[in-house]
PDB file of C-alpha atoms and ligand atoms in Angstrom:
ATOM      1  CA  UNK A   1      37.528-193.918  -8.854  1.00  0.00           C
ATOM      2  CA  UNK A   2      35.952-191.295 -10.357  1.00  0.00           C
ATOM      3  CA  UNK A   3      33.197-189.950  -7.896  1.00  0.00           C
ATOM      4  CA  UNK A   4      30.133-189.871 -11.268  1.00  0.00           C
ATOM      5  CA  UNK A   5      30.991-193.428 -11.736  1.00  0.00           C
ATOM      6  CA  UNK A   6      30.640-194.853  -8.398  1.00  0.00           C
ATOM      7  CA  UNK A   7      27.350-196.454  -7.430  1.00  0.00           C
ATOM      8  CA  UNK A   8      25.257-194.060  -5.637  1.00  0.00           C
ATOM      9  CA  UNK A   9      23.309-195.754  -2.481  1.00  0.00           C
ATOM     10  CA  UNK A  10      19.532-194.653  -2.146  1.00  0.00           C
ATOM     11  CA  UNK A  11      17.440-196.152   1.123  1.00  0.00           C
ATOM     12  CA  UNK A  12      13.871-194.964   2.254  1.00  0.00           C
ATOM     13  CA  UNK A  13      11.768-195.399   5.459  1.00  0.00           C
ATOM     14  CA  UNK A  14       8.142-195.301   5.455  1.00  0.00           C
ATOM     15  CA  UNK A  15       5.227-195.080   8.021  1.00  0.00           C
ATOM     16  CA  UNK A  16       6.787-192.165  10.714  1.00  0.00           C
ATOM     17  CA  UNK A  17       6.787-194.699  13.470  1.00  0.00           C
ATOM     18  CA  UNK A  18       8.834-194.620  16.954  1.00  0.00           C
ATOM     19  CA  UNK A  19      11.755-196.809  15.939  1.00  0.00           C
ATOM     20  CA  UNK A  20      12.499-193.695  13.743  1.00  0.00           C
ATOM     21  CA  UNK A  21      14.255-192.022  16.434  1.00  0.00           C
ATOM     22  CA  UNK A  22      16.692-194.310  16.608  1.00  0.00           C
ATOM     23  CA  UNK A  23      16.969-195.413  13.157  1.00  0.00           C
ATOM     24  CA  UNK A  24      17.504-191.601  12.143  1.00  0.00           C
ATOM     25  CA  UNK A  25      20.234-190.934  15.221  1.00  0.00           C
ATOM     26  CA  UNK A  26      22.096-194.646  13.430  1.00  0.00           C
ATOM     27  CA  UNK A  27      22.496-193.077   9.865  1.00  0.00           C
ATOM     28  CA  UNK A  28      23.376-189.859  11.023  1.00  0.00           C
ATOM     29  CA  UNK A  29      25.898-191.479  12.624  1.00  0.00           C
ATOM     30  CA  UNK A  30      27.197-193.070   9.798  1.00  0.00           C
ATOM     31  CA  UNK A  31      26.753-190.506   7.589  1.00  0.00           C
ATOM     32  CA  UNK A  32      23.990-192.210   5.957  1.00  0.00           C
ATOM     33  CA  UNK A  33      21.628-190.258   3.651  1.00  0.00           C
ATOM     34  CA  UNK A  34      17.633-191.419   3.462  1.00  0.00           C
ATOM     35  CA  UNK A  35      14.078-190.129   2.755  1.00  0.00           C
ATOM     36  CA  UNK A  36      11.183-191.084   5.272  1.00  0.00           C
ATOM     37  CA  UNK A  37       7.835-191.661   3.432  1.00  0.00           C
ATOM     38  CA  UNK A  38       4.995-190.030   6.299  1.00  0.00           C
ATOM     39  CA  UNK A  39       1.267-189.942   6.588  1.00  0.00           C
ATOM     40  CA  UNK A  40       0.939-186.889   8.760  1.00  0.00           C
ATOM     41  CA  UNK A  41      -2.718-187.085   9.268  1.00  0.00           C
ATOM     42  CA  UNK A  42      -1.371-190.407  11.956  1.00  0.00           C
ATOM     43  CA  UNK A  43       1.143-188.124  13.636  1.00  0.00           C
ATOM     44  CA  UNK A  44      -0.928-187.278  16.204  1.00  0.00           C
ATOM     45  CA  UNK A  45      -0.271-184.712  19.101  1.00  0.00           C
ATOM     46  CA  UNK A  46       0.428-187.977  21.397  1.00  0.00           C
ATOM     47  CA  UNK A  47       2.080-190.558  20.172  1.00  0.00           C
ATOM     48  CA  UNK A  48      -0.546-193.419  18.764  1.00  0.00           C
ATOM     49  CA  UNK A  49      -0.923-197.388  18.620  1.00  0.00           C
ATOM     50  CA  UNK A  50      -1.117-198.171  15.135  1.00  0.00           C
ATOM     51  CA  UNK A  51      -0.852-202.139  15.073  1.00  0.00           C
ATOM     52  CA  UNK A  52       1.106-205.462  16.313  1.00  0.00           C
ATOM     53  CA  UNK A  53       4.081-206.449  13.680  1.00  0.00           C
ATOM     54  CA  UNK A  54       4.498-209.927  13.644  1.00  0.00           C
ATOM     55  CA  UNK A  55       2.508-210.817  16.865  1.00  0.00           C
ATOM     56  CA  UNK A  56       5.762-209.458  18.738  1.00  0.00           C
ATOM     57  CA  UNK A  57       5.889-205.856  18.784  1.00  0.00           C
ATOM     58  CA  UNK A  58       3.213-203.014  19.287  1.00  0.00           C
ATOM     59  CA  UNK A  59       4.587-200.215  16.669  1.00  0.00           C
ATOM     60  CA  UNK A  60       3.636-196.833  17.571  1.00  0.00           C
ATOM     61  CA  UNK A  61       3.228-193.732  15.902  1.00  0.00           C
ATOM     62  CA  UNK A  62       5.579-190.951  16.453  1.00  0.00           C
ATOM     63  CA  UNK A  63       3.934-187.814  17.811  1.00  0.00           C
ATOM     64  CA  UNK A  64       3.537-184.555  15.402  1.00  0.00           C
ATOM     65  CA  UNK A  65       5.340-182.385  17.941  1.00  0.00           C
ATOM     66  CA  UNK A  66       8.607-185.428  17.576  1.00  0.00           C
ATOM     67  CA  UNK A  67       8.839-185.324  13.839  1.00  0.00           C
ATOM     68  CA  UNK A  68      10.968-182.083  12.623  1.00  0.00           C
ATOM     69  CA  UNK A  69      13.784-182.764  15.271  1.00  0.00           C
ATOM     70  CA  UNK A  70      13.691-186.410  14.300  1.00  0.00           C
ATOM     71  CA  UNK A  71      13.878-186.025  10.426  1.00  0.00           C
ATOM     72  CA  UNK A  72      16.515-182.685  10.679  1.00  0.00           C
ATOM     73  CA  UNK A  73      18.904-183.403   7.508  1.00  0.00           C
ATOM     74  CA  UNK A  74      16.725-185.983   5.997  1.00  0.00           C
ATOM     75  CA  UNK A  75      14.442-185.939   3.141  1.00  0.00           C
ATOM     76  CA  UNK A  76      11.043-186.103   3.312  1.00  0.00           C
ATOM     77  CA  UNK A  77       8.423-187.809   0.796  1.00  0.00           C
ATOM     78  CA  UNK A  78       4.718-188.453   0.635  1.00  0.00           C
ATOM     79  CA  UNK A  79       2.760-191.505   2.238  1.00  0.00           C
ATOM     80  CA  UNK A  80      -0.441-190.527   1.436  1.00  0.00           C
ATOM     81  CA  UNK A  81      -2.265-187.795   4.392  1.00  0.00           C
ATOM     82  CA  UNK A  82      -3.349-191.301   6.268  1.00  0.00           C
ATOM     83  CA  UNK A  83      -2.367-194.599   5.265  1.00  0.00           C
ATOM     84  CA  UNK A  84      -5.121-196.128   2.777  1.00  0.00           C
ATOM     85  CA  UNK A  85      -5.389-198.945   0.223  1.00  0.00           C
ATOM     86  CA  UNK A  86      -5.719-196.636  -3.093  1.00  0.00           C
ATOM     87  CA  UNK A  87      -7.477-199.453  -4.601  1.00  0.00           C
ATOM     88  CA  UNK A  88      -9.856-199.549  -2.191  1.00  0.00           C
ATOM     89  CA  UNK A  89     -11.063-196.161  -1.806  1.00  0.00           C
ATOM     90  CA  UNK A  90     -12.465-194.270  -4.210  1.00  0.00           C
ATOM     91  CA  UNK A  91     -10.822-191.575  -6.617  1.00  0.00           C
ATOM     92  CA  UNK A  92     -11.869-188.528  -4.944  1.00  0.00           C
ATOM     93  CA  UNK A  93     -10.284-189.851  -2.068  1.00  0.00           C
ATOM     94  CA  UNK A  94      -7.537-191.372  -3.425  1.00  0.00           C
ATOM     95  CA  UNK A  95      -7.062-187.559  -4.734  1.00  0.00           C
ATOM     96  CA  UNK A  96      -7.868-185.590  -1.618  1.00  0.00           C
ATOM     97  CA  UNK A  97      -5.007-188.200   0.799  1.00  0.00           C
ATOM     98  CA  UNK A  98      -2.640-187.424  -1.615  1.00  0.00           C
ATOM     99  CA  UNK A  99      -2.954-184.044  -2.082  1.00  0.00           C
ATOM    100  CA  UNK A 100      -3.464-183.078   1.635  1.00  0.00           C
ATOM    101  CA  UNK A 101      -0.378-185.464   2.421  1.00  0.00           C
ATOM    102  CA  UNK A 102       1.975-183.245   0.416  1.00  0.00           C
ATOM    103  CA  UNK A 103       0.408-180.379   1.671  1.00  0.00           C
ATOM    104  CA  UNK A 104       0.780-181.004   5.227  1.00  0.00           C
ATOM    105  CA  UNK A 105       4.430-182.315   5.091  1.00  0.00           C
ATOM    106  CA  UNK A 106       5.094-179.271   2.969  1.00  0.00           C
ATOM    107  CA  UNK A 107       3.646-176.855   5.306  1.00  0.00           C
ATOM    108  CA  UNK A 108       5.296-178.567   8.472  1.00  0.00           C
ATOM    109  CA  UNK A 109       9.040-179.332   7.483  1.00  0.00           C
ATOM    110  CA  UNK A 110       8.916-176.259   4.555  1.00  0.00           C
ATOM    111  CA  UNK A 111      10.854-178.166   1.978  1.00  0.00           C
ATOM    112  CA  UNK A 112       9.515-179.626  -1.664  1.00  0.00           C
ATOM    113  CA  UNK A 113       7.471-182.672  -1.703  1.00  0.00           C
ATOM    114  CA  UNK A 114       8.525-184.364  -4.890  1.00  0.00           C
ATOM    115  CA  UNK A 115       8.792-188.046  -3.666  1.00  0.00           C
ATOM    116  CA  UNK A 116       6.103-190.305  -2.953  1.00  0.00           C
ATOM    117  CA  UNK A 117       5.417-194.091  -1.869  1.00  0.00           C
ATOM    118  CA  UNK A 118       2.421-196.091  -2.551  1.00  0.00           C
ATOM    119  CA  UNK A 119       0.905-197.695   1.023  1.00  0.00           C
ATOM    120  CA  UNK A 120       1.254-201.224   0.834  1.00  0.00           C
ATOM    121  CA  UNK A 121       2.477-200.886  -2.362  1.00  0.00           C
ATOM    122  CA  UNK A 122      -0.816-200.566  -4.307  1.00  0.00           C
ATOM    123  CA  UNK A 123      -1.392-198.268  -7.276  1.00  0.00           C
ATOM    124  CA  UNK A 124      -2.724-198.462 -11.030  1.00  0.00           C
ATOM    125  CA  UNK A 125      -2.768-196.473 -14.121  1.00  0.00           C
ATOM    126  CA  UNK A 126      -5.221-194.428 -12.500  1.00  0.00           C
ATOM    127  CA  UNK A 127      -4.360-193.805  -9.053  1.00  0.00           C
ATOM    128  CA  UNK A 128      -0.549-193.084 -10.347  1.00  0.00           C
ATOM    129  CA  UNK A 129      -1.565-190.125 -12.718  1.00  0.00           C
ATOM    130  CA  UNK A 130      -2.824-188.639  -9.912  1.00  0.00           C
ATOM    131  CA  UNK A 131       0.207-188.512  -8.119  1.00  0.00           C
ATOM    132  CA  UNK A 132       2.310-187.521 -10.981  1.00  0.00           C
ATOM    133  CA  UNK A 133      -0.564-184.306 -11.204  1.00  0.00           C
ATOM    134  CA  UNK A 134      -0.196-183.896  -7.677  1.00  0.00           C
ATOM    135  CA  UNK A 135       3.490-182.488  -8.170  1.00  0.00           C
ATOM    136  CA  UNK A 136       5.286-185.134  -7.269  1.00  0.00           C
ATOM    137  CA  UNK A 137       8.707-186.908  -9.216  1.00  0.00           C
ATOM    138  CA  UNK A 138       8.682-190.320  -8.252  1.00  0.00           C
ATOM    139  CA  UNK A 139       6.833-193.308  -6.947  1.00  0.00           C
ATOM    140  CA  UNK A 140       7.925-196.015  -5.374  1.00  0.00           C
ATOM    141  CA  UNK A 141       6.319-199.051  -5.429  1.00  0.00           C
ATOM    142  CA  UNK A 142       7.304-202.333  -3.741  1.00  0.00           C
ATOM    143  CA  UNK A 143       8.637-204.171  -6.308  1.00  0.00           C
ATOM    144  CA  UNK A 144      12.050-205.311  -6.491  1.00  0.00           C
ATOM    145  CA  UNK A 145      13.876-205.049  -9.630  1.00  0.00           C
ATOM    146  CA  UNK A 146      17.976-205.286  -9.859  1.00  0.00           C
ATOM    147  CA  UNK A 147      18.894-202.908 -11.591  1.00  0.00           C
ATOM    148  CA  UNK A 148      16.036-201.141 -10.691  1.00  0.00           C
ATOM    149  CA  UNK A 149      17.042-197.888 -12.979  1.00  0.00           C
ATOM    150  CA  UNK A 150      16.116-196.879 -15.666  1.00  0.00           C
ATOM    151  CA  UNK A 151      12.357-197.442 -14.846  1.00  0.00           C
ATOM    152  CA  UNK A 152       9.969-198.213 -17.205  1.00  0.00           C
ATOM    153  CA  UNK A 153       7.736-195.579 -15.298  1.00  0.00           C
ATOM    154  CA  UNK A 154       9.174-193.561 -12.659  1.00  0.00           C
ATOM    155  CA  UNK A 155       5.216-193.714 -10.867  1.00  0.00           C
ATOM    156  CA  UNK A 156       5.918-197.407  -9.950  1.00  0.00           C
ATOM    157  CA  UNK A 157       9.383-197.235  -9.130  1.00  0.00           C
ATOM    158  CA  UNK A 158      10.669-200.641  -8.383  1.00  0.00           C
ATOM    159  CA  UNK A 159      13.575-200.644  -5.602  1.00  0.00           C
ATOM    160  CA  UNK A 160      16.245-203.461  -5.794  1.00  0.00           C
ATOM    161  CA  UNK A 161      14.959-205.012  -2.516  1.00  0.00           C
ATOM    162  CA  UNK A 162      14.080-204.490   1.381  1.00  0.00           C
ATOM    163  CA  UNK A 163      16.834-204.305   3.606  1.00  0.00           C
ATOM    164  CA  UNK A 164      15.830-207.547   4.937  1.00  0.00           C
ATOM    165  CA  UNK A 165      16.180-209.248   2.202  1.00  0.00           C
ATOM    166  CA  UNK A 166      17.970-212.663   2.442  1.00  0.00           C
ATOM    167  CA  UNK A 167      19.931-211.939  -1.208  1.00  0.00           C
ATOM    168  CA  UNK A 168      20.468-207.954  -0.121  1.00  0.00           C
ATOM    169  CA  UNK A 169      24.388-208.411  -1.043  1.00  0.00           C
ATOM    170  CA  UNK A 170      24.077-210.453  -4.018  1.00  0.00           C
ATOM    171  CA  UNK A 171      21.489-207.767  -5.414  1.00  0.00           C
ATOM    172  CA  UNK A 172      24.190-205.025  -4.247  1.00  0.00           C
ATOM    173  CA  UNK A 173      26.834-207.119  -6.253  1.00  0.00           C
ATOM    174  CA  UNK A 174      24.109-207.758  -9.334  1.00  0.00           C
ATOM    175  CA  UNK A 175      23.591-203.473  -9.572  1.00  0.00           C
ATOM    176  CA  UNK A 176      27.658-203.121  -9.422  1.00  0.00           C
ATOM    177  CA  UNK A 177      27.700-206.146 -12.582  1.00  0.00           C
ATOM    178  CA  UNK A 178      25.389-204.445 -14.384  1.00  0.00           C
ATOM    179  CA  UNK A 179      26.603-201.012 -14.165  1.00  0.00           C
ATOM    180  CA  UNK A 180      23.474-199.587 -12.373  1.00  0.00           C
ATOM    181  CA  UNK A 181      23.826-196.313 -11.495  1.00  0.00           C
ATOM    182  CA  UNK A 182      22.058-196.318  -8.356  1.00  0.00           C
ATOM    183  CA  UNK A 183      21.537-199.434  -5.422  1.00  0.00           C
ATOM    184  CA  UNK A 184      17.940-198.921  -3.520  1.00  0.00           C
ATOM    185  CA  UNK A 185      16.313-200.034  -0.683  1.00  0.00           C
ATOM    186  CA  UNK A 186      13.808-199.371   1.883  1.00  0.00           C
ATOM    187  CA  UNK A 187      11.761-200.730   4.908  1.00  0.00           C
ATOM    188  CA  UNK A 188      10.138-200.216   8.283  1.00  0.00           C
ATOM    189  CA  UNK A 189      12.309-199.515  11.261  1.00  0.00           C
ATOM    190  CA  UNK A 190       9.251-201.305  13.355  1.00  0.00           C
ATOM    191  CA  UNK A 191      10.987-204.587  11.256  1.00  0.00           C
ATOM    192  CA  UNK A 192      14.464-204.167  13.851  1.00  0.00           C
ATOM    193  CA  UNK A 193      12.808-207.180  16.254  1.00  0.00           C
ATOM    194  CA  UNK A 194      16.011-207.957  18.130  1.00  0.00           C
ATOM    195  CA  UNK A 195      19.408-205.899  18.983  1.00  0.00           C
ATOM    196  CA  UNK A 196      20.530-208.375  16.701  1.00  0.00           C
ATOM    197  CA  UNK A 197      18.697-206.639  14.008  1.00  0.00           C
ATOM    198  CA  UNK A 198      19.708-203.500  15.041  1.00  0.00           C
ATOM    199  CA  UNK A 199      23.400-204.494  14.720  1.00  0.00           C
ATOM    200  CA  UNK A 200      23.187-206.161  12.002  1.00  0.00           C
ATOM    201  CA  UNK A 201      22.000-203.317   9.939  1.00  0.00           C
ATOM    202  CA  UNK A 202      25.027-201.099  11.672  1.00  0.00           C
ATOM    203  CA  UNK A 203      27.044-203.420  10.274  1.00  0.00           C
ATOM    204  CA  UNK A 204      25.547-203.081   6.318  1.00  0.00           C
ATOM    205  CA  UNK A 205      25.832-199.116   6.792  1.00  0.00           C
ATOM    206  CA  UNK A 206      29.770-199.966   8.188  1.00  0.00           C
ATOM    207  CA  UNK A 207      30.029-202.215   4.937  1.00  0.00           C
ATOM    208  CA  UNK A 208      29.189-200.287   2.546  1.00  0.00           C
ATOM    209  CA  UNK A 209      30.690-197.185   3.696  1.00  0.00           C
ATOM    210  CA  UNK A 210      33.749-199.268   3.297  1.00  0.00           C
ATOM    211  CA  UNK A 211      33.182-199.789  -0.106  1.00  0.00           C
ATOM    212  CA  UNK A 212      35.264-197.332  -2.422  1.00  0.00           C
ATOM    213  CA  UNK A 213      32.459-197.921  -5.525  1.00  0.00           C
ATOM    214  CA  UNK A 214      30.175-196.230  -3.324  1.00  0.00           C
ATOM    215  CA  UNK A 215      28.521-193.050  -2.510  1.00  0.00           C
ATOM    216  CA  UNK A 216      25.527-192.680  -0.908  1.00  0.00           C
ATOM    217  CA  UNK A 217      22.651-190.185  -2.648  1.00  0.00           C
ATOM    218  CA  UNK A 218      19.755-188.111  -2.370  1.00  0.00           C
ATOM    219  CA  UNK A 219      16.217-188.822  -3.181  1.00  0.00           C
ATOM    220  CA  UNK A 220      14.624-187.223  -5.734  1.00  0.00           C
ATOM    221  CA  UNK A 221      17.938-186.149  -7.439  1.00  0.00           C
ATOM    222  CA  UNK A 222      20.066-189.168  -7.380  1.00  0.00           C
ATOM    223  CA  UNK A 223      16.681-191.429  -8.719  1.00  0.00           C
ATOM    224  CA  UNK A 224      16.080-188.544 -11.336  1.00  0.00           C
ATOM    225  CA  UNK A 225      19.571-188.567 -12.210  1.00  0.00           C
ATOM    226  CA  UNK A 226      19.874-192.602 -12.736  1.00  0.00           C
ATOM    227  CA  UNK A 227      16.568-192.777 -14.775  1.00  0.00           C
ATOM    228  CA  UNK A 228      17.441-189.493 -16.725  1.00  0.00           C
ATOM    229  CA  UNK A 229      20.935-190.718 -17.422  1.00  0.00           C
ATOM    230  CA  UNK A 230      20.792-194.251 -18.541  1.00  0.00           C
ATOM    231  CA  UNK A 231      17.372-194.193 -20.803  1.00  0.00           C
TER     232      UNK A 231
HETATM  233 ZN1   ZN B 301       3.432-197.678   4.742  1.00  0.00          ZN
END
């Protein structure tokens, strides 16, 4: 198969949390490629409680000092400096966390900043421009769409669903059917409850680096690419 027709993979991480440092030693294993959405300003210089998932696991923060040797050969994208409800705050502030997040991932791991994910998923017309001005390429939002390029409006950049996701391989089978360029999801490695979990997810990096149609791709290029290509 010709390598510009296979279906490029695309996955993202967000919230810099412990988990990372195993989820990040797992793809590199398996030659995996992903971008990690952060909020440096809750790396602290300690490692930090940030809240209970699910009433069964207390997910931490990863330390500051942690984060360049966990992320080596990923990419990085902005989550925002903390972690706040852009809807909620108001504009000035919605300007100043993202700004100061892509300044401070920037300045610590010294490569471009073009990606960006809403926290919790929350944006409108308003609070996108901004992070369009702010330099960025992208933004993703939590929406699932299959296929999920071309976007309408690559500042609420649906994915085709959460690794979780009970359909995840019939969505994977709806992008090949449709000819989608790209196949994208995301998470929280704080979600990985169980070994189970954690094998589980081996086991979809095994499967679809089986799969011949595949390749797996970088964000922003591979995103750019797909939207650029197909509208
Ligand atoms: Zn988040």
């Amino acid at each position: 198969m010709n390598p510009d027709q296979k279906m490029i993979i695309l996955q993202c991480w967000d919230d810099g949390v412990t988990d990372d440092t195993r989820l990040t030693e797992l793809l590199k294993s398996k030659g995996a490629k992903a971008s990690f959405n952060l909020n440096l300003g809750l790396n602290l210089k300690e490692r930090s409680y940030s809240f209970c998932y699910k009433e069964k696991k207390d997910v931490y923060r990863l330390a500051r000092s942690e984060l360049l040797q966990t992320y080596e050969g990923f990419t990085i994208a902005n989550h925002c400096y903390e972690h706040p409800w852009a809807l909620k705050i108001s504009h000035e502030e919605w300007e100043q966390q993202v700004i100061d997040g892509r300044k401070a991932l920037q300045d610590l791991f010294q490569q471009p900043i073009l990606g960006f994910a809403y926290p919790y998923g929350q944006s409108d017309k308003r609070t996108a421009e901004v992070v369009a001005k702010a330099g960025h390429t992208y933004a993703r939002s939590c929406e699932n769409a299959t296929p999920c390029t071309p976007t309408p409006n690559a500042f609420s950049q649906a994915t085709d669903c959460h690794f979780h996701a009970p359909d995840f391989w019939e969505r994977y089978q709806k992008a090949k059917e449709t000819g989608s360029r790209v196949f994208y999801f995301w998470g929280h490695s704080y979600e990985f409850l169980s070994e189970e979990h954690w094998s589980s997810f081996s086991k979809t990096l095994d499967r679809i680096n089986n799969d011949p149609e595949t390749v797996w791709g970088d964000l922003p290029e591979s995103l750019a690419l797909a939207n650029k290509v197909q509208s």
